[in-house]
Amino acid sequence: MKKIKEMIVVEGKNDTSKLKTFFDCDTIETGGDHVSKEVLDRIEAAANRRGIIVFTDPDTAGEHIRRLIKERIPEAKHAFIAKSKAKTDKKVGVEHAGKEDLEKALKSCVTFMEGNSTLSREDFLDLGLTGDALRRQKVTEAFHLGKCNAKTAFKRLNEAGITREQIEEVLE
């Protein structure tokens, strides 16, 4: 069983249960998208002690939690899983993903660095990533950045330090 050093921030106990089935890990549960100050304090303390990986569901609530934590702990690692890999007929969440997809997501963590500017707005437009959601999805999936609209994709690609050349390789 693979040991994960960082604390993994998840939304609920089912996510914890699923991860502990496959990994030797510790989690902090946010209890949903209304994250309390106490939980944020625990997450920050864990980040200072051993690092954290934010691994929330690929939905609106998960993105909300991710943004809250990123504001408070910019150096946090982020793991993303595609919605298609983490859903049943009625629900979406980390708890519904398989072992291989969870391993891949945790192995491909990204740390976003504010102020990075590896990709210009002009490059982004030239690469056709504004009006073409499928093209944008191909790029964001290749770099494990989660599903994004154009504005979020541009920001995450820059914060992850991804260059035009790297994107061109993916699009070839």
Coordinates of C-alpha atoms in Angstrom, one line a residue:
M1 CA 0.0 0.0 0.0
K2 CA 1.5 3.3 -1.1
K3 CA 2.3 5.8 1.7
I4 CA 1.3 9.4 1.0
K5 CA 3.3 11.9 3.1
E6 CA 1.0 14.9 2.8
M7 CA -2.4 15.3 4.3
I8 CA -5.1 14.9 1.7
V9 CA -8.0 17.4 1.9
V10 CA -11.3 15.8 0.8
E11 CA -14.9 16.7 1.1
G12 CA -16.3 13.9 3.2
K13 CA -16.0 10.6 5.0
N14 CA -16.8 8.5 1.8
D15 CA -13.8 10.1 0.1
T16 CA -11.6 9.3 3.1
S17 CA -12.8 5.7 3.1
K18 CA -12.2 5.2 -0.6
L19 CA -8.6 6.7 -0.4
K20 CA -7.8 4.6 2.7
T21 CA -8.8 1.5 0.8
F22 CA -5.9 2.0 -1.6
F23 CA -3.4 4.2 0.2
D24 CA -1.7 4.6 3.5
C25 CA -2.8 8.2 4.0
D26 CA -4.3 10.7 6.4
T27 CA -7.2 13.1 5.4
I28 CA -8.9 16.2 6.5
E29 CA -12.6 16.4 5.6
T30 CA -14.1 19.7 4.9
G31 CA -17.6 18.5 5.5
G32 CA -18.9 20.1 2.3
D33 CA -18.4 23.4 0.6
H34 CA -19.1 25.6 3.7
V35 CA -15.7 25.2 5.1
S36 CA -15.5 26.5 8.7
K37 CA -12.7 28.6 10.1
E38 CA -11.7 25.7 12.4
V39 CA -11.3 23.4 9.4
L40 CA -9.3 26.0 7.5
D41 CA -7.1 26.4 10.5
R42 CA -6.5 22.6 10.7
I43 CA -5.7 22.5 7.0
E44 CA -3.2 25.4 7.4
A45 CA -1.5 23.7 10.3
A46 CA -1.3 20.4 8.3
A47 CA 0.2 22.4 5.4
N48 CA 2.9 23.8 7.7
R49 CA 3.7 20.4 9.3
R50 CA 3.7 18.0 6.4
G51 CA 2.1 19.6 3.3
I52 CA -1.4 19.1 1.9
I53 CA -2.9 17.8 -1.3
V54 CA -6.3 19.3 -2.1
F55 CA -8.4 16.6 -3.7
T56 CA -11.9 17.7 -4.0
D57 CA -14.8 16.5 -6.3
P58 CA -14.8 17.6 -9.9
D59 CA -17.9 19.8 -9.5
T60 CA -18.9 23.4 -8.5
A61 CA -18.6 22.7 -4.7
G62 CA -15.2 21.1 -5.1
E63 CA -13.9 24.1 -7.1
H64 CA -15.3 26.4 -4.4
I65 CA -13.4 24.5 -1.7
R66 CA -10.3 24.5 -3.8
R67 CA -10.4 28.3 -4.3
L68 CA -10.9 28.9 -0.5
I69 CA -7.9 26.8 0.3
K70 CA -5.7 28.2 -2.4
E71 CA -6.4 31.8 -1.1
R72 CA -5.2 30.8 2.3
I73 CA -2.5 28.3 1.3
P74 CA -1.1 29.2 -2.1
E75 CA 1.7 26.6 -1.9
A76 CA -0.8 23.7 -1.6
K77 CA -0.6 20.8 -4.0
H78 CA -3.7 20.1 -6.1
A79 CA -4.9 16.8 -7.4
F80 CA -7.6 16.7 -10.1
I81 CA -9.7 13.8 -11.4
A82 CA -11.9 14.1 -14.5
K83 CA -15.6 14.0 -14.0
S84 CA -15.9 11.1 -16.3
K85 CA -13.6 9.0 -14.0
A86 CA -15.4 9.9 -10.8
K87 CA -19.1 9.5 -11.4
T88 CA -22.0 7.1 -11.2
D89 CA -25.4 7.6 -13.0
K90 CA -26.5 10.1 -10.3
K91 CA -23.4 11.4 -8.4
V92 CA -19.9 12.8 -9.0
G93 CA -17.1 12.5 -6.5
V94 CA -13.7 11.3 -5.6
E95 CA -15.4 8.4 -3.8
H96 CA -16.6 7.0 -7.1
A97 CA -13.2 6.8 -8.8
G98 CA -11.2 3.6 -9.3
K99 CA -7.8 2.8 -7.9
E100 CA -5.8 3.6 -11.1
D101 CA -7.5 6.9 -11.7
L102 CA -6.9 7.9 -8.0
E103 CA -3.3 6.9 -8.3
K104 CA -2.8 8.9 -11.5
A105 CA -4.5 12.0 -10.0
L106 CA -2.3 11.9 -6.8
K107 CA 0.9 11.2 -8.8
S108 CA 0.1 14.3 -11.0
C109 CA -0.3 16.9 -8.4
V110 CA 0.1 20.6 -9.4
T111 CA 1.3 23.5 -7.3
F112 CA 0.0 26.9 -8.6
M113 CA 2.4 29.8 -8.3
E114 CA 0.8 33.2 -8.3
G115 CA 2.4 35.7 -10.7
N116 CA 3.8 33.1 -13.0
S117 CA 3.5 34.3 -16.6
T118 CA 4.8 31.5 -19.0
L119 CA 1.9 32.0 -21.4
S120 CA 0.8 35.3 -22.9
R121 CA -2.9 36.1 -23.6
E122 CA -1.9 36.2 -27.3
D123 CA -0.4 32.7 -27.1
F124 CA -3.5 31.4 -25.5
L125 CA -5.7 32.9 -28.2
D126 CA -3.3 31.7 -31.0
L127 CA -3.5 28.1 -29.6
G128 CA -7.3 28.2 -30.0
L129 CA -8.0 27.6 -26.4
T130 CA -10.7 30.3 -25.9
G131 CA -13.6 29.2 -28.1
D132 CA -13.0 25.4 -28.3
A133 CA -13.9 23.7 -25.1
L134 CA -12.8 20.2 -26.4
R135 CA -9.3 21.6 -27.4
R136 CA -9.0 23.3 -24.0
Q137 CA -10.1 20.1 -22.2
K138 CA -7.4 18.1 -24.0
V139 CA -4.8 20.6 -22.8
T140 CA -6.0 20.8 -19.2
E141 CA -6.4 17.1 -18.9
A142 CA -2.9 16.5 -20.2
F143 CA -1.5 18.8 -17.5
H144 CA -3.9 17.5 -14.8
L145 CA -5.5 20.9 -14.2
G146 CA -9.1 19.9 -14.0
K147 CA -12.0 21.0 -16.2
C148 CA -11.8 24.8 -16.7
N149 CA -13.5 27.6 -18.6
A150 CA -11.1 29.7 -20.7
K151 CA -10.3 32.2 -18.0
T152 CA -9.5 29.6 -15.4
A153 CA -7.5 27.5 -17.9
F154 CA -5.4 30.5 -18.8
K155 CA -4.7 31.3 -15.1
R156 CA -4.0 27.6 -14.1
L157 CA -1.7 27.1 -17.1
N158 CA 0.3 30.1 -16.1
E159 CA 0.3 29.3 -12.4
A160 CA 1.5 25.8 -13.2
G161 CA 4.3 27.2 -15.3
I162 CA 3.2 25.5 -18.6
T163 CA 4.7 27.0 -21.7
R164 CA 3.3 27.5 -25.2
E165 CA 5.8 24.8 -26.5
Q166 CA 4.4 22.3 -24.0
I167 CA 0.9 23.0 -25.1
E168 CA 1.8 22.7 -28.8
E169 CA 3.2 19.3 -28.1
V170 CA -0.1 18.1 -26.5
L171 CA -2.1 19.5 -29.5
E172 CA 0.1 17.9 -32.2

